[in-house]
Amino acid sequence: LFPSFRDTVYCRYLDHVRRETGEAFKSIVFPEYTVYCPVCKEAQYMSLSNTLNETIQHSVPIVSRTQKEPTHFFSICLAPIYGPEPKWLALAELIEHYKLQGATYFFVYVHYIDEYSRILLDDYVRSGEAEAIILQDRFSRNDAEWQNVEILDCLVRSRGHSRWAAFVDLDERLTMTGYQGTLSDYLRHVTDPSIGSLQFRQRWILKNESLPAKYTGKKQLTDWMPTRRYHNTSHVGPPGHTAKCIIDPKKVNVISLFVIYVFIMWIHYVEMFFNDKDRTYGMKPEEGVVR
């Protein structure tokens, strides 16, 4: 089973001992990696199948994320972590940067992370500030292709959980420029009900070293913290070019994925809102950029 966009699938429901219960529901994959299945009160596990009567091979527990009000005002959806370079310092800086900007929850997607960096991530999970989503299933994908899965998963995962959610990479810092306040302050002053997304233009920074493998002391942090160490920046990129967004998950239906060099995928803009009247606001460089 490897359904793709607009393929027909069947929602299959199972009880607490994983016996099928209720009626299967015919649905389609839309958007990518997403299937709508109605609630079945008796079900505690679910599965998908290509046909109505095929044997259920794998199932997952149902997690209810329905709630009247969001638990968090501003959360971060972090693109999948992978590759051999140690991640602990970049991850710590990212989380602490966005905490200073008013973020209170982090969805951290992991395809591969070194053991030392995982200790740090586990501590953020233990404190309740982060949720680690391990990207591994029964299908083979290139490392970068997991971002497709992360974007659609975090869009659904943050819906109802967070009022606003930022989609960023490990080395990206959404930063206010001329605006005197934090990202959270800015979001609290978005009063136009038609705005469902804020798009930040990109600045690129040259980095030509690998970060340290382990913590050795405070001086090391001062010397190696990426935002302090690297300052060779480009001009602000054109609107939409590798831009990053903060979105209202309840208004956004599909986020665009743009393919570069066949396998590297980036989030650029909202492809579709639930309401045609909703829109993206392009942040001016004088207000904020991606650093």
mmCIF file of C-alpha atoms in Angstrom:
data_model
loop_
_atom_site.group_PDB
_atom_site.id
_atom_site.type_symbol
_atom_site.label_atom_id
_atom_site.label_comp_id
_atom_site.label_asym_id
_atom_site.label_seq_id
_atom_site.Cartn_x
_atom_site.Cartn_y
_atom_site.Cartn_z
ATOM 1 C CA LEU A 1 0.000 0.000 0.000
ATOM 2 C CA PHE A 2 1.535 3.274 -1.109
ATOM 3 C CA PRO A 3 -1.375 5.548 -2.084
ATOM 4 C CA SER A 4 -0.630 8.886 -3.684
ATOM 5 C CA PHE A 5 -2.517 12.070 -4.490
ATOM 6 C CA ARG A 6 -6.220 11.433 -5.277
ATOM 7 C CA ASP A 7 -5.954 7.658 -5.012
ATOM 8 C CA THR A 8 -9.004 5.900 -3.584
ATOM 9 C CA VAL A 9 -8.485 4.295 -0.174
ATOM 10 C CA TYR A 10 -10.696 2.845 2.540
ATOM 11 C CA CYS A 11 -10.686 3.900 6.191
ATOM 12 C CA ARG A 12 -10.811 0.772 8.345
ATOM 13 C CA TYR A 13 -11.721 0.903 12.029
ATOM 14 C CA LEU A 14 -10.620 -1.475 14.801
ATOM 15 C CA ASP A 15 -11.612 -1.855 18.457
ATOM 16 C CA HIS A 16 -9.361 -2.152 21.528
ATOM 17 C CA VAL A 17 -8.264 -5.685 20.585
ATOM 18 C CA ARG A 18 -7.770 -4.668 16.935
ATOM 19 C CA ARG A 19 -10.861 -6.416 15.622
ATOM 20 C CA GLU A 20 -12.561 -4.588 12.783
ATOM 21 C CA THR A 21 -15.601 -2.611 13.887
ATOM 22 C CA GLY A 22 -18.038 -0.280 12.167
ATOM 23 C CA GLU A 23 -18.284 0.266 8.430
ATOM 24 C CA ALA A 24 -15.293 1.001 6.243
ATOM 25 C CA PHE A 25 -15.362 4.462 4.663
ATOM 26 C CA LYS A 26 -14.369 5.168 1.061
ATOM 27 C CA SER A 27 -12.126 8.226 0.791
ATOM 28 C CA ILE A 28 -9.311 9.722 -1.305
ATOM 29 C CA VAL A 29 -5.811 10.993 -0.640
ATOM 30 C CA PHE A 30 -6.099 14.791 -0.558
ATOM 31 C CA PRO A 31 -3.915 16.678 -0.073
ATOM 32 C CA GLU A 32 -0.764 14.572 -0.371
ATOM 33 C CA TYR A 33 -0.303 12.084 2.509
ATOM 34 C CA THR A 34 -3.683 13.067 3.983
ATOM 35 C CA VAL A 35 -6.914 11.064 4.088
ATOM 36 C CA TYR A 36 -10.214 12.232 5.564
ATOM 37 C CA CYS A 37 -11.892 9.576 7.727
ATOM 38 C CA PRO A 38 -15.058 10.290 9.753
ATOM 39 C CA VAL A 39 -15.188 9.506 13.468
ATOM 40 C CA CYS A 40 -16.137 6.010 14.574
ATOM 41 C CA LYS A 41 -16.920 6.033 18.305
ATOM 42 C CA GLU A 42 -16.095 2.358 18.838
ATOM 43 C CA ALA A 43 -12.700 2.568 17.149
ATOM 44 C CA GLN A 44 -9.419 2.777 19.025
ATOM 45 C CA TYR A 45 -7.186 1.886 16.078
ATOM 46 C CA MET A 46 -7.304 2.698 12.371
ATOM 47 C CA SER A 47 -5.844 1.494 9.124
ATOM 48 C CA LEU A 48 -6.043 2.242 5.401
ATOM 49 C CA SER A 49 -6.462 -0.239 2.583
ATOM 50 C CA ASN A 50 -6.534 -0.048 -1.197
ATOM 51 C CA THR A 51 -9.664 -2.182 -1.426
ATOM 52 C CA LEU A 52 -12.683 -2.721 0.770
ATOM 53 C CA ASN A 53 -12.078 -6.352 1.654
ATOM 54 C CA GLU A 54 -8.315 -6.804 1.757
ATOM 55 C CA THR A 55 -6.703 -8.032 4.969
ATOM 56 C CA ILE A 56 -5.573 -5.262 7.307
ATOM 57 C CA GLN A 57 -1.797 -5.432 7.621
ATOM 58 C CA HIS A 58 -0.935 -2.540 9.927
ATOM 59 C CA SER A 59 -2.897 -0.255 12.238
ATOM 60 C CA VAL A 60 -2.169 2.761 14.419
ATOM 61 C CA PRO A 61 -3.800 4.042 17.622
ATOM 62 C CA ILE A 62 -6.244 6.934 17.292
ATOM 63 C CA VAL A 63 -5.189 10.162 19.012
ATOM 64 C CA SER A 64 -7.938 12.732 19.538
ATOM 65 C CA ARG A 65 -6.780 16.281 18.868
ATOM 66 C CA THR A 66 -10.243 17.832 18.913
ATOM 67 C CA GLN A 67 -10.588 20.797 21.249
ATOM 68 C CA LYS A 68 -12.520 24.053 21.322
ATOM 69 C CA GLU A 69 -9.559 26.388 21.847
ATOM 70 C CA PRO A 70 -5.879 26.003 20.876
ATOM 71 C CA THR A 71 -3.541 24.889 23.641
ATOM 72 C CA HIS A 72 -0.732 27.090 22.309
ATOM 73 C CA PHE A 73 -0.739 30.471 20.599
ATOM 74 C CA PHE A 74 2.476 30.059 18.587
ATOM 75 C CA SER A 75 4.255 26.803 17.722
ATOM 76 C CA ILE A 76 7.126 25.724 15.491
ATOM 77 C CA CYS A 77 7.065 22.937 12.887
ATOM 78 C CA LEU A 78 10.692 21.953 12.332
ATOM 79 C CA ALA A 79 11.696 20.368 9.029
ATOM 80 C CA PRO A 80 13.112 16.823 9.289
ATOM 81 C CA ILE A 81 16.499 16.452 10.940
ATOM 82 C CA TYR A 82 18.911 14.179 9.078
ATOM 83 C CA GLY A 83 22.552 13.968 8.005
ATOM 84 C CA PRO A 84 25.812 13.250 9.861
ATOM 85 C CA GLU A 85 26.610 16.728 11.237
ATOM 86 C CA PRO A 86 25.988 17.047 15.021
ATOM 87 C CA LYS A 87 22.709 18.877 15.600
ATOM 88 C CA TRP A 88 22.684 19.654 19.346
ATOM 89 C CA LEU A 89 23.943 23.240 19.141
ATOM 90 C CA ALA A 90 21.787 24.250 16.167
ATOM 91 C CA LEU A 91 18.749 22.625 17.787
ATOM 92 C CA ALA A 92 19.323 24.351 21.127
ATOM 93 C CA GLU A 93 19.787 27.722 19.444
ATOM 94 C CA LEU A 94 16.668 27.276 17.311
ATOM 95 C CA ILE A 95 14.441 26.340 20.241
ATOM 96 C CA GLU A 96 15.772 29.061 22.531
ATOM 97 C CA HIS A 97 15.550 31.680 19.752
ATOM 98 C CA TYR A 98 11.899 30.943 19.101
ATOM 99 C CA LYS A 99 11.109 30.745 22.809
ATOM 100 C CA LEU A 100 12.393 34.315 23.059
ATOM 101 C CA GLN A 101 10.105 35.115 20.117
ATOM 102 C CA GLY A 102 7.090 33.776 22.014
ATOM 103 C CA ALA A 103 6.831 30.189 20.728
ATOM 104 C CA THR A 104 5.719 27.734 23.400
ATOM 105 C CA TYR A 105 5.704 24.395 21.578
ATOM 106 C CA PHE A 106 7.915 22.625 19.050
ATOM 107 C CA PHE A 107 7.053 19.807 16.649
ATOM 108 C CA VAL A 108 10.472 18.289 15.923
ATOM 109 C CA TYR A 109 10.609 15.839 13.011
ATOM 110 C CA VAL A 110 13.517 13.398 12.979
ATOM 111 C CA HIS A 111 14.693 11.059 10.255
ATOM 112 C CA TYR A 112 18.198 10.673 11.678
ATOM 113 C CA ILE A 113 19.865 12.373 14.648
ATOM 114 C CA ASP A 114 23.153 11.572 16.363
ATOM 115 C CA GLU A 115 22.969 10.023 19.823
ATOM 116 C CA TYR A 116 24.431 13.046 21.642
ATOM 117 C CA SER A 117 21.957 15.472 20.048
ATOM 118 C CA ARG A 118 19.102 13.090 20.832
ATOM 119 C CA ILE A 119 19.859 13.512 24.549
ATOM 120 C CA LEU A 120 19.144 17.243 24.204
ATOM 121 C CA LEU A 121 15.976 16.633 22.184
ATOM 122 C CA ASP A 122 14.726 14.118 24.745
ATOM 123 C CA ASP A 123 15.184 16.717 27.484
ATOM 124 C CA TYR A 124 12.980 19.211 25.621
ATOM 125 C CA VAL A 125 10.393 16.444 25.190
ATOM 126 C CA ARG A 126 10.618 15.586 28.897
ATOM 127 C CA SER A 127 9.982 19.226 29.839
ATOM 128 C CA GLY A 128 6.815 19.282 27.714
ATOM 129 C CA GLU A 129 8.133 21.941 25.335
ATOM 130 C CA ALA A 130 8.602 19.650 22.341
ATOM 131 C CA GLU A 131 7.169 16.620 20.620
ATOM 132 C CA ALA A 132 9.529 14.341 18.686
ATOM 133 C CA ILE A 133 7.997 12.755 15.591
ATOM 134 C CA ILE A 134 10.202 9.962 14.258
ATOM 135 C CA LEU A 135 9.901 9.732 10.489
ATOM 136 C CA GLN A 136 10.181 6.091 9.634
ATOM 137 C CA ASP A 137 7.735 3.844 7.847
ATOM 138 C CA ARG A 138 7.710 0.825 5.582
ATOM 139 C CA PHE A 139 8.473 2.777 2.413
ATOM 140 C CA SER A 140 11.843 3.973 1.177
ATOM 141 C CA ARG A 141 12.418 7.718 0.651
ATOM 142 C CA ASN A 142 15.449 9.923 0.169
ATOM 143 C CA ASP A 143 16.265 11.996 3.245
ATOM 144 C CA ALA A 144 15.056 15.309 1.804
ATOM 145 C CA GLU A 145 11.768 13.802 0.604
ATOM 146 C CA TRP A 146 10.593 13.400 4.190
ATOM 147 C CA GLN A 147 9.842 17.124 4.212
ATOM 148 C CA ASN A 148 6.740 16.388 2.122
ATOM 149 C CA VAL A 149 5.470 14.194 4.924
ATOM 150 C CA GLU A 150 6.476 16.632 7.676
ATOM 151 C CA ILE A 151 4.732 19.634 6.143
ATOM 152 C CA LEU A 152 1.387 17.911 5.662
ATOM 153 C CA ASP A 153 1.616 16.085 8.984
ATOM 154 C CA CYS A 154 2.432 19.202 10.993
ATOM 155 C CA LEU A 155 -0.303 21.161 9.246
ATOM 156 C CA VAL A 156 -2.841 18.627 10.521
ATOM 157 C CA ARG A 157 -1.092 18.061 13.861
ATOM 158 C CA SER A 158 -1.050 21.785 14.704
ATOM 159 C CA ARG A 159 -4.656 22.401 13.609
ATOM 160 C CA GLY A 160 -6.701 23.011 16.741
ATOM 161 C CA HIS A 161 -3.519 22.754 18.825
ATOM 162 C CA SER A 162 -1.862 26.056 17.868
ATOM 163 C CA ARG A 163 -3.285 29.411 16.823
ATOM 164 C CA TRP A 164 -0.244 30.042 14.608
ATOM 165 C CA ALA A 165 2.462 27.656 13.383
ATOM 166 C CA ALA A 166 5.779 28.524 11.729
ATOM 167 C CA PHE A 167 7.346 26.104 9.236
ATOM 168 C CA VAL A 168 11.136 26.424 9.320
ATOM 169 C CA ASP A 169 14.382 24.529 8.769
ATOM 170 C CA LEU A 170 16.956 23.871 11.483
ATOM 171 C CA ASP A 171 19.210 26.712 10.295
ATOM 172 C CA GLU A 172 16.471 29.315 9.791
ATOM 173 C CA ARG A 173 15.522 32.062 12.221
ATOM 174 C CA LEU A 174 12.442 34.137 11.496
ATOM 175 C CA THR A 175 13.457 37.550 12.784
ATOM 176 C CA MET A 176 11.684 40.855 13.200
ATOM 177 C CA THR A 177 13.661 43.782 11.782
ATOM 178 C CA GLY A 178 12.110 47.244 12.092
ATOM 179 C CA TYR A 179 9.173 46.032 14.165
ATOM 180 C CA GLN A 180 9.807 46.615 17.861
ATOM 181 C CA GLY A 181 8.581 43.379 19.373
ATOM 182 C CA THR A 182 8.636 39.600 19.080
ATOM 183 C CA LEU A 183 7.045 37.369 16.468
ATOM 184 C CA SER A 184 4.337 36.553 18.984
ATOM 185 C CA ASP A 185 3.701 40.261 19.597
ATOM 186 C CA TYR A 186 3.313 40.805 15.865
ATOM 187 C CA LEU A 187 0.922 37.869 15.506
ATOM 188 C CA ARG A 188 -1.250 39.156 18.341
ATOM 189 C CA HIS A 189 -1.687 42.384 16.393
ATOM 190 C CA VAL A 190 -2.853 40.671 13.182
ATOM 191 C CA THR A 191 -6.440 41.912 13.201
ATOM 192 C CA ASP A 192 -7.401 41.352 9.555
ATOM 193 C CA PRO A 193 -9.549 38.173 9.641
ATOM 194 C CA SER A 194 -8.683 37.370 6.013
ATOM 195 C CA ILE A 195 -4.975 36.823 6.770
ATOM 196 C CA GLY A 196 -4.259 33.111 7.045
ATOM 197 C CA SER A 197 -0.538 33.185 6.361
ATOM 198 C CA LEU A 198 2.456 35.487 6.800
ATOM 199 C CA GLN A 199 5.248 34.971 4.269
ATOM 200 C CA PHE A 200 8.818 35.958 5.202
ATOM 201 C CA ARG A 201 11.422 36.647 2.539
ATOM 202 C CA GLN A 202 14.791 34.900 2.751
ATOM 203 C CA ARG A 203 18.327 36.033 3.495
ATOM 204 C CA TRP A 204 21.096 33.487 2.978
ATOM 205 C CA ILE A 205 24.097 33.125 5.290
ATOM 206 C CA LEU A 206 27.396 31.490 4.330
ATOM 207 C CA LYS A 207 28.359 28.623 6.661
ATOM 208 C CA ASN A 208 31.474 26.627 5.804
ATOM 209 C CA GLU A 209 32.181 24.600 8.966
ATOM 210 C CA SER A 210 30.663 21.705 10.860
ATOM 211 C CA LEU A 211 29.376 22.443 14.350
ATOM 212 C CA PRO A 212 31.079 20.880 17.418
ATOM 213 C CA ALA A 213 30.245 17.280 18.251
ATOM 214 C CA LYS A 214 29.863 17.834 22.013
ATOM 215 C CA TYR A 215 29.556 20.595 24.592
ATOM 216 C CA THR A 216 32.844 21.589 26.244
ATOM 217 C CA GLY A 217 32.065 24.871 28.004
ATOM 218 C CA LYS A 218 30.454 28.316 27.898
ATOM 219 C CA LYS A 219 33.215 29.814 25.761
ATOM 220 C CA GLN A 220 32.491 27.205 23.114
ATOM 221 C CA LEU A 221 28.857 28.357 23.007
ATOM 222 C CA THR A 222 29.937 31.971 22.591
ATOM 223 C CA ASP A 223 32.360 31.055 19.819
ATOM 224 C CA TRP A 224 30.191 28.546 17.943
ATOM 225 C CA MET A 225 26.568 29.592 18.328
ATOM 226 C CA PRO A 226 25.568 29.861 14.636
ATOM 227 C CA THR A 227 23.800 33.221 14.820
ATOM 228 C CA ARG A 228 26.831 34.764 16.559
ATOM 229 C CA ARG A 229 29.441 33.058 14.388
ATOM 230 C CA TYR A 230 28.114 33.560 10.859
ATOM 231 C CA HIS A 231 27.345 37.037 9.516
ATOM 232 C CA ASN A 232 28.171 36.852 5.801
ATOM 233 C CA THR A 233 24.606 37.410 4.577
ATOM 234 C CA SER A 234 23.049 38.008 1.187
ATOM 235 C CA HIS A 235 20.526 40.639 0.229
ATOM 236 C CA VAL A 236 16.871 39.853 0.853
ATOM 237 C CA GLY A 237 15.571 37.440 -1.770
ATOM 238 C CA PRO A 238 12.635 38.191 -4.079
ATOM 239 C CA PRO A 239 9.086 37.550 -2.836
ATOM 240 C CA GLY A 240 8.234 33.850 -2.744
ATOM 241 C CA HIS A 241 11.755 32.583 -3.471
ATOM 242 C CA THR A 242 12.509 29.976 -0.754
ATOM 243 C CA ALA A 243 10.275 32.033 1.531
ATOM 244 C CA LYS A 244 8.959 30.626 4.815
ATOM 245 C CA CYS A 245 5.555 31.072 6.386
ATOM 246 C CA ILE A 246 3.727 31.365 9.663
ATOM 247 C CA ILE A 247 0.225 30.045 9.087
ATOM 248 C CA ASP A 248 -3.150 29.761 10.761
ATOM 249 C CA PRO A 249 -3.634 25.963 10.603
ATOM 250 C CA LYS A 250 -7.426 26.230 10.692
ATOM 251 C CA LYS A 251 -7.465 28.342 7.536
ATOM 252 C CA VAL A 252 -4.859 26.499 5.472
ATOM 253 C CA ASN A 253 -5.779 23.432 3.446
ATOM 254 C CA VAL A 254 -2.702 22.818 1.267
ATOM 255 C CA ILE A 255 0.862 24.112 1.541
ATOM 256 C CA SER A 256 2.870 24.216 -1.661
ATOM 257 C CA LEU A 257 5.940 22.038 -2.055
ATOM 258 C CA PHE A 258 8.471 23.136 -4.633
ATOM 259 C CA VAL A 259 10.951 20.623 -6.013
ATOM 260 C CA ILE A 260 14.525 21.723 -6.676
ATOM 261 C CA TYR A 261 17.061 19.408 -8.318
ATOM 262 C CA VAL A 262 14.509 16.591 -8.306
ATOM 263 C CA PHE A 263 14.686 15.678 -4.612
ATOM 264 C CA ILE A 264 15.112 18.765 -2.387
ATOM 265 C CA MET A 265 11.749 20.165 -1.324
ATOM 266 C CA TRP A 266 10.922 23.492 0.285
ATOM 267 C CA ILE A 267 7.835 25.176 1.603
ATOM 268 C CA HIS A 268 7.111 28.444 -0.206
ATOM 269 C CA TYR A 269 3.538 29.495 0.194
ATOM 270 C CA VAL A 270 0.002 28.405 0.924
ATOM 271 C CA GLU A 271 -1.469 26.643 -2.086
ATOM 272 C CA MET A 272 -5.069 26.595 -0.888
ATOM 273 C CA PHE A 273 -7.136 28.053 1.935
ATOM 274 C CA PHE A 274 -10.400 26.543 3.109
ATOM 275 C CA ASN A 275 -12.047 29.930 2.473
ATOM 276 C CA ASP A 276 -11.329 31.581 -0.882
ATOM 277 C CA LYS A 277 -11.422 34.983 0.815
ATOM 278 C CA ASP A 278 -8.437 34.186 3.039
ATOM 279 C CA ARG A 279 -4.995 35.235 1.840
ATOM 280 C CA THR A 280 -1.255 35.420 2.466
ATOM 281 C CA TYR A 281 0.307 38.631 3.711
ATOM 282 C CA GLY A 282 3.803 39.230 2.345
ATOM 283 C CA MET A 283 6.035 40.531 5.120
ATOM 284 C CA LYS A 284 8.070 43.570 4.117
ATOM 285 C CA PRO A 285 11.828 43.290 4.780
ATOM 286 C CA GLU A 286 11.409 46.290 7.073
ATOM 287 C CA GLU A 287 9.089 44.148 9.219
ATOM 288 C CA GLY A 288 10.797 40.766 9.272
ATOM 289 C CA VAL A 289 12.935 38.290 7.315
ATOM 290 C CA VAL A 290 14.312 34.766 7.451
ATOM 291 C CA ARG A 291 17.903 34.799 8.670
#
